[in-house]
Amino acid sequence: MSLGLGDPVSAIRGVGASGERTLRAAGVATLADLLWHLPHRYEDRSNPRAIRTLAALDGAVTVSGRLVQLVERRARNRRLRIVEAVLDDGTGPLPVVWFNQPYLTSALRPGSRVWLHGPVRPARSGWGVQLVGPEWEVEDEDAEPVHLGRIVPMYRKLGTLSGRRVRTLVARALGALGPVGDPLAERLPAGLELPGLGDALRCVHFPDPPAGETALASLFEQLASRRTAAHRRLAFEELLALAVVLERERARRRRQRVAACRITEEIRASARRVLPFSLTDAQRRALGEIVADLQRGYPMARLLQGDVGSGKTIVAALAALVVLASGRQVALLAPTELLAQQHYLTLRRLLQPTPFAPELLIGSLPAAQKRRVRQGLEEGSAHLVVGTHALIEDAVVFGRLGLAIVDEQHRFGVAQRQAMLEKGEAPHLLVMTATPIPRSLALSLYGDLDVSVIDEMPPGRRAVRTVLRDDSARPRLAEFLRKEVAAGGQAYWVVPLVEESEKISARAIATHVRAVRQALAGVRVEAVHGRTPPEEREAVMAAFSAGEIGVLCATTVIEVGVDVPNASVMVIENAERFGLAQLHQLRGRVGRGRRRSFCVLLTGADCSEEARRRLEVIAATSDGFRIAEEDFRQRGPGELTGLRQWGRPEFVVASLWVHRRELEAARALAAEAGRRGELDALAKLGSGPGGVGPVVPAG
Ligand code: ADP
Ligand code: MG
């Protein structure tokens, strides 16, 4: 009788009560669970080597032949038990030795044909070679080999079960598995050539050997990068689950009702009064999309994406104005206190000609002040608030929150975005990100959002000239900075500092400032870091904005959002310690005004060749999108990946980067189902990890 994916693991031959308990404890209850425990790598043990050709430096080899001898002996004076054997494959005899595996004398028999795989070592006799502690498998006339003589899957342990034991169980499960129902078969996207579920589950564990050496090499490349058809099919299952979650979120939001904003002539007039410059076409388009959303009867959920310096703030401010004018509150969430303070000042200035004034709510404010702001928000007398995480604390209650804006969304998680939304009854949501992330990632992180893109820089911007320099360039750099400041420019000088403690950062920054002051006699040099008290930070930033400070030494607190258009030079110490996207963000602090701008990447003495090449990518392009892709390629998806953000388990096989085509296809399928109101039906067709049937709990 054949088994099905939903059968319990106890149905597998050799899994008794204790095996079942062990597997269950490891989260494996059914055949499907077991088969979703995928190999983490594969070894090619398909071609046995001729014994005659073995040499002591060969490393691990696979051989096959007949055991012509098998004895156990005890090492003298030691408790070591040794099994010795000789294998003959017709080209010569090969001594084999196992330590402390006495059961082998009963598992193996002289005369039987076996496969062995293990390291070759010089023989003890001094003549020739021997095989030490190899994996073994007895040849079976009627069955394919499992552990040897093929491309062999390597597994991580499941509880106390060894990788080899897992392999045995997987092979038995697959052997006993009947035809696998494939509910998604009809819906698989045509262009991707995805195999059926049953085939995928088989091949992902035991890939079919290809014909020819080059085919073998390319198969191994695909296996390693999880790009085989089987891997892609299983990834599709997982990505579809994600796509359904996102689509459901979108549908849920559309069912909510809010009062539509009306755009009156009065609002138009005050918008014109607020605008310090005319918008770029891209800004105008984005604003148009946002305002159209605000006029609908359900809450907006929109991502405003635009490279560093493209001018997202003013667009957000105008959106805020529309909501404020309709009598509802607006909250702007920023990832750092520094940025919150800056936004607060910007909005205060911008909104001067309107009846609305912003409040600031950040953790480091005196308690009494925070209390006052919170009270204003609750009573509704405060219209607009700018703040950090302090905004999403429980103590913060809004009277009638109409719009939540999240700046630099990539610094937050979905959970924080969600917490902000829960502060109101179905408020509009506008999230902004300056990190242009690869489309595939955008789809998963912001897949429940509509997207507006600002793909144009404000007029008059010139590319920031970026150079790589080492220590020897310091005297010339100092000279250059003195001249630049004398000519009316300003500079940031960033140090890579983990802001672990107040003391350490204060001291490290102080040392840095002293060195810079010494090098730049006559120039006013000040510093900010994450632990600078808020009043001092505000004073320093205000002085820098006003052009009173020549060089501002800083940690990465200035990485996001800081906007001082007159700043023209960005110096980055130990640039090799930063990620590419981070460097791009930092560089984005200059080149914001009409001044010709520079970015100097200083490399430390221990900067590797590889790190230099990375930095050259930054020097060569100012295209944030390309940099983000490169960063992503180099560092991998990091913690940004999909399902966990949505409170779902992490992917087993899917990678948002590797399987981006599958992701897009899954998204298209889910979106189509969403339009037809068939999301729940689609979810039921999934066969992702965790068993057969719906992977996505009913929404
Ligand atoms: P980001 O998109 O990185 O948040 P900002 O909103 O901080 O960018 O804008 C960067 C700078 O460009 C600011 O100094 C802002 O005043 C200026 N700016 C924005 N839009 C325009 C425009 N249309 N014309 C001129 N300057 C602009
Ligand atoms: Mg910004």
XYZ file of C-alpha atoms and ligand atoms in Angstrom:
727
model
C 0.000 0.000 0.000
C 1.344 3.390 -0.856
C 1.529 6.373 1.454
C 0.296 9.940 1.106
C 1.904 13.227 2.148
C -0.503 13.590 5.030
C 0.310 10.201 6.563
C 2.101 10.190 9.912
C 5.808 9.437 9.964
C 5.068 6.230 11.863
C 3.839 4.844 8.535
C 7.434 4.832 7.310
C 9.154 1.461 7.652
C 11.512 1.516 10.605
C 9.918 4.431 12.443
C 8.695 3.059 15.744
C 7.163 4.816 18.692
C 10.429 6.335 19.849
C 11.396 7.425 16.346
C 8.037 9.061 15.996
C 8.502 10.906 19.286
C 11.915 12.154 18.223
C 10.591 13.348 14.895
C 7.581 15.009 16.420
C 9.779 16.861 18.874
C 11.687 18.149 15.852
C 8.433 19.383 14.332
C 8.057 16.495 11.893
C 4.703 14.747 12.159
C 3.815 13.810 8.603
C 5.564 12.653 5.458
C 5.127 16.154 4.102
C 6.981 17.583 7.098
C 9.793 15.131 6.576
C 10.036 15.810 2.865
C 10.158 19.554 3.513
C 13.285 18.918 5.566
C 15.541 19.653 2.625
C 19.189 18.755 2.143
C 21.459 21.659 2.963
C 23.955 20.448 0.385
C 24.719 17.581 -1.962
C 27.742 15.424 -2.616
C 28.632 13.732 -5.839
C 29.273 10.113 -4.991
C 28.033 8.791 -8.283
C 31.242 7.618 -9.882
C 33.349 5.073 -8.006
C 37.093 5.478 -8.368
C 39.264 2.515 -9.390
C 41.224 1.429 -6.322
C 44.416 1.220 -8.364
C 44.262 4.979 -9.043
C 43.891 6.128 -5.413
C 46.578 8.302 -3.888
C 47.036 9.467 -0.317
C 46.180 13.079 -1.069
C 42.864 12.367 -2.753
C 40.661 13.478 0.120
C 37.257 11.809 0.209
C 36.555 9.252 -2.511
C 33.802 6.843 -3.410
C 34.724 3.247 -4.211
C 32.686 0.133 -4.853
C 33.611 -3.521 -4.767
C 33.535 -6.769 -2.798
C 34.565 -7.091 0.838
C 37.127 -9.862 0.866
C 37.951 -9.730 4.549
C 36.349 -8.346 7.702
C 37.676 -8.705 11.254
C 37.355 -6.946 14.553
C 40.218 -6.481 16.947
C 40.967 -4.534 20.070
C 43.868 -2.128 20.092
C 46.406 -3.197 22.686
C 46.249 -1.261 25.967
C 43.376 0.753 24.743
C 39.673 0.537 24.753
C 39.602 1.319 21.065
C 37.729 -1.270 19.002
C 38.828 -1.551 15.445
C 37.097 -3.157 12.470
C 39.418 -3.923 9.598
C 38.389 -4.935 6.106
C 39.740 -5.242 2.611
C 37.784 -4.100 -0.423
C 38.518 -5.425 -3.897
C 37.102 -3.843 -7.040
C 39.074 -5.891 -9.530
C 41.794 -3.258 -9.892
C 43.355 -3.998 -6.539
C 42.800 -4.453 -2.803
C 42.101 -1.513 -0.506
C 42.506 -1.766 3.284
C 39.645 -0.154 5.190
C 39.505 0.654 8.867
C 36.714 1.800 11.201
C 37.167 2.806 14.816
C 34.646 2.087 17.553
C 31.909 0.787 15.275
C 31.923 -2.892 16.315
C 28.366 -3.410 15.007
C 29.855 -3.305 11.525
C 30.946 -6.926 11.854
C 27.306 -7.903 11.846
C 26.065 -5.225 9.415
C 28.687 -6.094 6.829
C 29.766 -9.524 5.715
C 32.848 -10.780 3.906
C 31.860 -11.439 0.296
C 29.165 -8.801 0.054
C 29.282 -6.001 -2.484
C 29.422 -2.548 -0.932
C 29.850 1.108 -1.656
C 32.254 3.065 0.537
C 32.885 6.786 0.798
C 35.542 8.355 2.959
C 38.990 9.878 3.204
C 42.071 8.195 1.759
C 45.092 8.058 4.068
C 48.542 6.521 3.852
C 48.319 2.889 4.977
C 49.796 1.991 8.348
C 52.057 -0.541 6.722
C 53.750 2.350 4.957
C 52.769 0.857 1.632
C 49.898 2.274 -0.399
C 46.746 3.787 1.016
C 43.798 2.904 3.192
C 40.281 4.198 3.665
C 39.516 5.505 7.153
C 36.069 5.385 8.735
C 34.151 5.533 5.457
C 30.404 5.724 5.112
C 29.149 2.452 3.732
C 26.215 0.935 1.962
C 25.574 -2.653 0.978
C 24.618 -2.988 -2.652
C 21.084 -4.162 -3.207
C 20.252 -5.819 -6.517
C 16.673 -4.600 -6.373
C 17.073 -1.045 -5.146
C 18.875 2.133 -5.965
C 21.616 3.006 -3.506
C 20.710 5.740 -1.036
C 23.890 6.904 0.607
C 26.372 6.215 -2.147
C 26.658 5.620 -5.851
C 24.652 8.713 -6.702
C 24.314 12.401 -6.033
C 23.784 12.198 -2.305
C 21.741 14.656 -0.261
C 23.272 15.845 3.003
C 20.903 16.652 5.854
C 21.111 18.464 9.113
C 20.209 16.361 12.118
C 16.569 16.108 13.097
C 16.595 16.055 16.873
C 18.880 13.179 17.713
C 18.553 11.550 14.298
C 21.760 11.683 12.297
C 21.854 13.090 8.798
C 22.369 9.552 7.498
C 19.303 8.305 9.335
C 17.268 11.183 7.938
C 18.459 10.226 4.467
C 17.307 6.655 5.024
C 13.887 7.795 6.175
C 13.483 10.256 3.322
C 14.404 7.538 0.834
C 11.914 5.133 2.392
C 9.198 7.768 2.496
C 9.733 8.600 -1.155
C 9.836 4.900 -2.032
C 6.483 4.312 -0.365
C 4.864 7.514 -1.553
C 1.995 7.006 -3.970
C 0.985 9.532 -6.627
C 1.094 12.984 -5.067
C -1.933 15.171 -5.544
C -0.920 18.531 -6.925
C -3.707 21.025 -6.313
C -1.760 23.856 -7.881
C -0.918 21.993 -11.083
C -3.416 23.904 -13.190
C -2.295 27.279 -11.898
C 1.458 27.005 -12.287
C 2.798 29.909 -14.321
C 3.612 28.643 -17.784
C 6.876 30.474 -18.392
C 8.679 29.011 -15.392
C 8.493 25.341 -16.359
C 7.888 24.166 -12.856
C 7.588 20.409 -12.288
C 4.718 18.742 -10.472
C 4.785 18.624 -6.699
C 5.615 14.910 -6.517
C 8.507 15.215 -8.947
C 9.798 18.271 -7.142
C 9.776 16.526 -3.776
C 11.603 13.520 -5.226
C 14.219 15.444 -7.165
C 14.994 17.936 -4.466
C 16.195 15.018 -2.337
C 17.564 12.673 -4.952
C 18.403 14.647 -8.071
C 18.557 12.690 -11.297
C 22.106 12.419 -12.525
C 22.688 14.360 -15.728
C 24.660 12.989 -18.657
C 28.181 14.352 -19.001
C 30.747 16.197 -16.904
C 29.751 19.773 -17.694
C 26.107 18.951 -17.093
C 27.133 17.582 -13.710
C 29.016 20.750 -12.820
C 26.102 22.923 -13.780
C 23.670 20.719 -11.862
C 25.788 21.143 -8.751
C 25.806 24.868 -9.252
C 22.027 24.837 -9.466
C 21.710 22.609 -6.436
C 23.958 24.879 -4.395
C 22.043 27.995 -5.364
C 18.634 26.310 -5.072
C 17.876 26.966 -8.698
C 16.938 23.488 -9.880
C 13.416 23.114 -11.194
C 12.559 21.143 -8.053
C 13.851 23.875 -5.742
C 12.059 26.526 -7.741
C 8.790 24.645 -7.537
C 9.003 24.308 -3.765
C 10.049 27.946 -3.471
C 6.971 28.828 -5.479
C 4.802 27.137 -2.849
C 6.342 29.247 -0.116
C 6.240 32.443 -2.091
C 2.629 31.892 -2.946
C 1.886 31.623 0.767
C 3.578 34.989 1.267
C 1.759 36.492 -1.681
C -1.574 35.355 -0.286
C -0.803 36.900 3.104
C 0.055 40.195 1.468
C -2.932 40.169 -0.835
C -5.214 39.401 2.048
C -3.802 42.346 3.955
C -4.500 44.561 0.986
C -8.045 43.249 0.645
C -8.645 43.722 4.363
C -7.625 47.340 4.123
C -9.898 47.939 1.181
C -12.871 46.744 3.156
C -12.245 49.400 5.794
C -14.108 52.664 5.493
C -12.826 56.170 6.101
C -14.240 59.578 5.381
C -12.786 60.770 2.088
C -10.729 63.966 2.170
C -12.020 66.780 0.012
C -9.590 69.017 -1.795
C -10.910 72.526 -1.468
C -9.651 75.705 -3.065
C -8.501 76.727 0.387
C -6.268 73.682 0.661
C -4.815 74.370 -2.754
C -4.058 77.926 -1.737
C -2.329 76.965 1.469
C -0.344 74.292 -0.369
C 0.908 76.982 -2.698
C 1.837 79.120 0.272
C 3.688 76.222 1.865
C 5.731 75.268 -1.175
C 9.230 76.765 -1.088
C 9.973 75.678 -4.673
C 8.111 74.146 -7.560
C 7.803 70.391 -7.473
C 9.565 68.189 -9.964
C 7.340 66.272 -12.340
C 8.055 63.092 -10.400
C 7.095 64.721 -7.099
C 3.925 66.086 -8.670
C 3.002 62.644 -9.991
C 3.595 60.992 -6.624
C 1.621 63.676 -4.817
C -1.207 63.247 -7.318
C -1.356 59.518 -6.582
C -1.366 60.124 -2.854
C -4.051 62.777 -3.005
C -6.190 60.517 -5.180
C -5.873 57.834 -2.481
C -6.879 60.281 0.223
C -10.050 61.105 -1.652
C -11.197 57.486 -1.646
C -13.406 55.915 0.947
C -10.851 53.361 2.172
C -7.467 53.944 3.781
C -4.446 54.606 1.643
C -1.485 52.249 2.001
C 1.268 53.602 -0.146
C 5.012 53.352 -0.401
C 6.798 56.453 -1.586
C 10.084 55.309 -2.978
C 12.766 57.703 -4.144
C 16.512 57.809 -4.002
C 18.318 59.786 -1.346
C 17.689 63.477 -1.872
C 14.882 63.074 -4.376
C 12.598 65.199 -2.203
C 10.163 62.921 -0.437
C 9.711 65.143 2.608
C 7.848 67.928 0.861
C 5.500 65.427 -0.758
C 4.739 63.949 2.648
C 4.238 67.414 4.098
C 1.662 68.288 1.445
C -0.147 64.999 2.021
C -0.179 65.825 5.719
C -1.644 69.202 4.960
C -4.582 67.633 3.111
C -5.401 65.358 6.037
C -4.901 68.098 8.618
C -7.264 70.335 6.675
C -9.900 67.617 6.841
C -9.726 67.828 10.627
C -7.706 64.737 11.389
C -4.327 64.210 13.000
C -1.070 63.271 11.346
C 1.862 61.367 12.849
C 5.307 61.190 11.284
C 7.510 58.372 12.543
C 11.271 58.631 12.048
C 13.982 56.095 12.940
C 16.357 58.430 14.787
C 15.875 61.308 17.179
C 18.089 63.434 15.019
C 15.890 62.937 11.996
C 12.720 63.434 14.023
C 14.074 66.723 15.293
C 14.986 67.813 11.795
C 11.570 66.919 10.392
C 9.992 68.764 13.266
C 11.933 71.910 12.416
C 11.285 71.562 8.679
C 7.560 71.108 9.179
C 7.364 73.958 11.628
C 8.954 76.217 9.047
C 6.902 74.894 6.127
C 3.566 75.021 7.901
C 4.042 78.521 9.287
C 1.481 79.992 6.888
C -1.104 77.403 7.997
C -3.014 76.975 11.264
C -1.107 73.748 11.977
C 1.983 73.437 14.135
C 3.895 70.215 14.766
C 4.780 68.700 18.119
C 7.873 66.623 18.815
C 7.789 63.363 20.736
C 11.101 61.599 21.303
C 12.316 59.425 24.142
C 14.912 61.815 25.455
C 12.524 64.687 26.139
C 11.781 65.515 29.775
C 8.860 63.476 31.085
C 6.672 66.509 31.695
C 7.076 67.644 28.116
C 6.219 64.203 26.770
C 3.164 64.128 28.959
C 2.016 67.467 27.602
C 2.390 66.281 24.007
C 0.586 63.017 24.712
C -2.248 64.897 26.322
C -2.570 67.185 23.322
C -2.688 64.186 21.013
C -5.348 62.478 23.050
C -7.510 65.567 23.316
C -6.984 66.432 19.686
C -5.514 69.862 20.355
C -2.213 68.665 18.866
C -2.667 68.194 15.129
C 0.631 66.953 13.908
C 3.332 65.049 15.740
C 6.812 64.051 14.676
C 8.596 61.404 16.681
C 10.555 58.223 17.061
C 9.580 54.853 18.522
C 8.247 56.906 21.410
C 5.193 57.439 19.198
C 4.179 53.810 19.194
C 4.356 53.327 22.942
C 1.122 52.273 24.583
C 0.848 55.536 26.480
C 0.379 57.412 23.214
C -3.266 57.738 22.234
C -4.574 59.763 19.339
C -7.916 61.473 19.337
C -8.450 61.021 15.612
C -5.382 59.907 13.755
C -6.000 60.289 10.028
C -2.565 59.674 8.498
C 0.513 57.820 9.673
C 3.711 58.598 7.801
C 6.692 56.328 8.325
C 9.957 57.783 7.081
C 12.882 55.510 6.229
C 10.579 52.529 6.488
C 13.448 50.079 5.888
C 14.653 50.933 9.380
C 11.419 49.656 10.846
C 9.697 46.314 10.730
C 6.215 45.560 9.557
C 5.259 45.190 13.220
C 6.139 48.791 14.007
C 4.305 50.036 10.974
C 1.316 48.039 12.125
C 1.584 49.390 15.679
C 1.503 52.914 14.301
C -1.637 52.090 12.332
C -3.360 50.736 15.393
C -3.195 54.175 16.949
C -6.160 55.199 14.871
C -9.262 53.817 13.241
C -8.071 52.809 9.813
C -5.739 55.755 9.288
C -4.095 56.352 5.946
C -0.556 55.057 5.701
C 2.315 56.567 3.783
C 5.668 54.873 4.128
C 8.785 56.329 2.614
C 12.082 54.744 1.872
C 15.231 56.220 0.469
C 16.866 52.871 0.069
C 15.881 51.816 -3.372
C 15.639 48.117 -2.792
C 15.466 45.441 -5.425
C 12.004 45.045 -6.794
C 11.657 41.523 -5.479
C 12.332 42.692 -1.960
C 10.059 45.664 -2.323
C 7.322 43.286 -3.352
C 7.647 41.203 -0.261
C 8.329 43.895 2.280
C 5.822 46.307 0.888
C 3.766 43.896 -1.159
C 0.579 45.007 0.499
C 1.238 48.583 -0.543
C 0.752 50.629 -3.669
C 3.937 52.213 -4.861
C 4.782 55.713 -6.009
C 8.253 56.389 -7.277
C 10.142 59.664 -7.403
C 12.637 58.908 -10.114
C 13.942 62.381 -10.732
C 16.204 64.677 -8.730
C 15.362 68.302 -7.973
C 16.927 70.621 -10.524
C 20.494 71.790 -10.226
C 21.883 68.669 -8.569
C 25.297 67.547 -9.641
C 26.696 64.083 -9.140
C 28.818 63.748 -6.039
C 32.406 63.069 -7.011
C 33.496 60.018 -5.033
C 37.100 59.016 -4.425
C 38.882 56.258 -2.540
C 41.859 57.333 -0.449
C 44.107 55.792 2.167
C 46.021 57.250 5.091
C 48.650 58.821 2.924
C 46.032 61.242 1.613
C 45.264 62.820 4.996
C 47.467 65.928 4.677
C 45.983 66.710 1.276
C 42.489 66.013 2.529
C 42.988 68.492 5.370
C 44.222 71.081 2.913
C 41.217 70.470 0.689
C 38.745 70.752 3.568
C 40.273 74.010 4.786
C 39.862 75.486 1.313
C 36.336 74.157 0.944
C 35.252 75.644 4.261
C 36.971 78.923 3.460
C 34.976 78.997 0.229
C 31.726 78.624 2.179
C 31.283 74.858 2.023
C 30.770 72.462 4.897
C 31.714 68.875 5.592
C 30.644 65.795 7.497
C 33.332 63.505 8.836
C 31.875 60.140 9.743
C 33.445 57.464 11.935
C 32.217 53.873 12.051
C 31.250 53.525 15.640
C 29.074 50.991 17.268
C 27.148 53.065 19.712
C 27.356 50.635 22.536
C 27.611 52.894 25.474
C 27.534 56.552 26.178
C 31.033 56.533 27.578
C 32.653 54.677 24.714
C 31.049 56.699 21.953
C 31.664 59.979 23.723
C 35.315 59.119 24.192
C 35.861 57.781 20.676
C 34.183 60.772 19.126
C 36.151 63.122 21.346
C 39.409 61.582 20.181
C 38.287 61.890 16.598
C 37.250 65.513 17.035
C 40.597 66.349 18.610
C 42.456 64.857 15.654
C 40.273 66.681 13.143
C 40.619 69.977 14.990
C 44.342 69.581 14.999
C 44.404 68.907 11.273
C 42.072 71.814 10.526
C 43.288 74.646 12.679
C 40.992 77.639 12.334
C 37.936 75.650 11.262
C 35.056 75.188 13.685
C 34.655 71.463 14.303
C 31.802 69.995 16.350
C 30.356 66.548 16.895
C 27.095 64.634 17.218
C 26.479 61.022 18.032
C 23.642 58.868 19.189
C 24.221 59.680 22.830
C 24.476 63.421 22.525
C 21.815 64.991 24.769
C 18.893 66.246 22.667
C 19.285 69.966 23.406
C 22.946 69.821 22.534
C 22.203 67.827 19.386
C 19.582 70.335 18.366
C 21.966 73.224 18.964
C 24.777 71.599 16.993
C 22.525 70.671 14.064
C 21.016 74.138 14.033
C 24.488 75.692 13.981
C 25.564 73.339 11.217
C 22.415 74.135 9.212
C 23.127 77.823 9.667
C 26.608 77.351 8.269
C 28.343 78.236 11.522
C 30.139 74.922 11.797
C 32.711 73.983 9.177
C 33.103 70.292 9.885
C 30.645 68.088 11.695
C 32.113 64.882 13.099
C 29.466 62.246 13.488
C 28.600 58.626 13.824
C 26.029 57.101 11.528
C 23.294 59.035 13.356
C 23.435 61.296 10.343
C 23.002 58.382 7.954
C 19.355 58.870 7.228
C 17.363 61.895 6.325
C 19.657 64.681 7.486
C 19.291 67.571 5.110
C 21.728 70.471 5.068
C 21.942 71.583 1.443
C 25.077 73.627 1.927
C 27.110 70.607 3.052
C 29.429 69.679 0.208
C 31.930 67.145 1.491
C 31.363 63.773 3.102
C 34.434 62.096 4.544
C 33.965 58.530 5.709
C 36.581 56.891 7.929
C 37.141 53.154 7.502
C 34.661 53.123 4.693
C 35.232 49.384 4.255
C 33.291 48.758 7.452
C 30.054 50.080 5.999
C 27.600 48.317 3.731
C 27.127 49.680 0.242
C 23.597 50.879 0.843
C 24.744 52.617 3.982
C 27.550 54.376 2.134
C 25.095 55.497 -0.487
C 22.841 56.923 2.201
C 25.733 58.711 3.846
C 26.898 60.115 0.555
C 23.344 61.299 -0.020
C 23.853 63.862 2.765
C 25.885 65.963 0.328
C 25.136 67.107 -3.184
C 21.799 68.486 -2.020
C 22.414 72.072 -2.966
C 24.058 73.915 -5.777
C 27.556 73.408 -4.465
C 29.873 70.930 -6.199
C 30.123 68.017 -3.798
C 32.597 65.326 -2.884
C 32.636 62.081 -1.029
C 35.962 60.826 0.273
C 36.057 57.174 1.259
C 39.030 56.682 3.555
C 40.179 53.100 3.786
C 41.889 51.654 6.829
C 45.205 49.854 6.774
C 43.494 46.476 6.976
C 41.160 47.064 4.034
C 41.181 43.946 1.872
C 41.372 43.851 -1.890
C 37.813 42.580 -1.966
C 36.582 45.418 0.210
C 38.283 47.886 -2.118
C 36.437 46.418 -5.069
C 33.176 46.887 -3.205
C 33.999 50.498 -2.554
C 34.791 50.981 -6.196
C 31.176 50.126 -6.977
C 30.140 53.117 -4.874
C 32.709 55.354 -6.489
C 31.615 54.332 -9.963
C 27.870 54.863 -9.718
C 25.396 57.128 -8.036
C 22.462 54.963 -9.046
C 20.967 53.911 -5.740
C 19.074 51.095 -7.354
C 22.188 49.486 -8.766
C 23.970 49.892 -5.469
C 21.121 48.295 -3.572
C 21.140 45.300 -5.896
C 24.880 44.956 -5.577
C 24.661 45.221 -1.800
C 21.968 42.625 -1.746
C 23.953 40.316 -3.996
C 27.016 40.618 -1.788
C 25.454 40.363 1.615
C 22.476 38.207 0.859
C 18.975 39.048 1.917
C 19.952 39.467 5.559
C 17.135 39.779 8.006
C 14.917 41.459 5.489
C 13.317 38.318 4.158
C 9.688 37.637 3.833
C 7.398 35.691 6.026
C 8.819 36.388 9.451
C 7.881 40.022 8.958
C 4.322 38.841 8.762
C 4.465 36.578 11.760
C 4.939 33.466 9.649
C 7.769 30.951 9.844
C 10.849 31.658 7.789
C 11.230 30.191 4.312
C 12.682 26.712 3.975
C 13.905 27.091 0.433
C 12.662 30.327 -1.076
C 14.980 33.255 -1.469
C 13.506 36.559 -2.518
C 16.571 37.210 -4.582
C 17.212 33.826 -6.175
C 13.555 33.123 -6.812
C 12.445 36.584 -7.819
C 10.737 35.339 -10.967
C 8.802 32.798 -8.955
C 7.856 35.539 -6.498
C 6.529 37.767 -9.239
C 4.524 34.893 -10.659
C 3.134 34.067 -7.228
C 2.202 37.695 -6.699
C 0.416 37.821 -10.032
C -1.512 34.677 -9.186
C -2.526 36.007 -5.765
C -3.466 39.415 -7.157
C -5.678 37.779 -9.772
C -7.337 35.631 -7.121
C -7.774 38.740 -4.984
C -9.581 40.520 -7.797
C -11.939 37.593 -8.194
C -12.482 37.208 -4.473
C -10.911 33.743 -4.580
C -7.993 34.241 -2.220
C -9.149 31.686 0.312
C -9.652 29.114 -2.411
C -6.156 29.781 -3.686
C -4.671 29.497 -0.200
C -6.172 26.016 0.097
C -4.228 24.861 -2.944
C -0.889 25.489 -1.274
C 1.309 22.597 -0.189
C 4.050 24.428 1.621
C 6.047 23.236 4.616
C 4.042 22.139 7.589
C 1.973 19.639 5.726
C -0.498 19.269 2.982
C -3.405 21.586 2.542
C -3.519 25.280 3.186
C -0.238 26.819 4.227
C -1.929 30.047 5.021
C -4.306 30.099 7.931
C -7.697 31.385 6.934
C -7.718 35.161 7.219
P 14.723 62.679 0.630
O 13.926 62.161 -0.519
O 16.066 62.046 0.709
O 13.969 62.621 1.931
P 14.487 65.487 1.052
O 13.027 65.506 1.100
O 15.241 65.619 2.311
O 14.998 64.189 0.291
O 14.933 66.601 0.008
C 16.272 66.823 -0.290
C 16.531 68.303 -0.533
O 15.984 68.703 -1.768
C 15.904 69.200 0.501
O 16.814 70.221 0.804
C 14.687 69.741 -0.181
O 14.330 70.990 0.311
C 15.161 69.836 -1.613
N 14.094 69.729 -2.596
C 13.105 68.817 -2.598
N 12.323 68.963 -3.678
C 12.817 70.011 -4.373
C 12.416 70.685 -5.588
N 11.365 70.290 -6.287
N 13.171 71.705 -5.991
C 14.238 72.104 -5.282
N 14.651 71.546 -4.144
C 13.960 70.494 -3.681
Mg 14.175 61.866 3.770
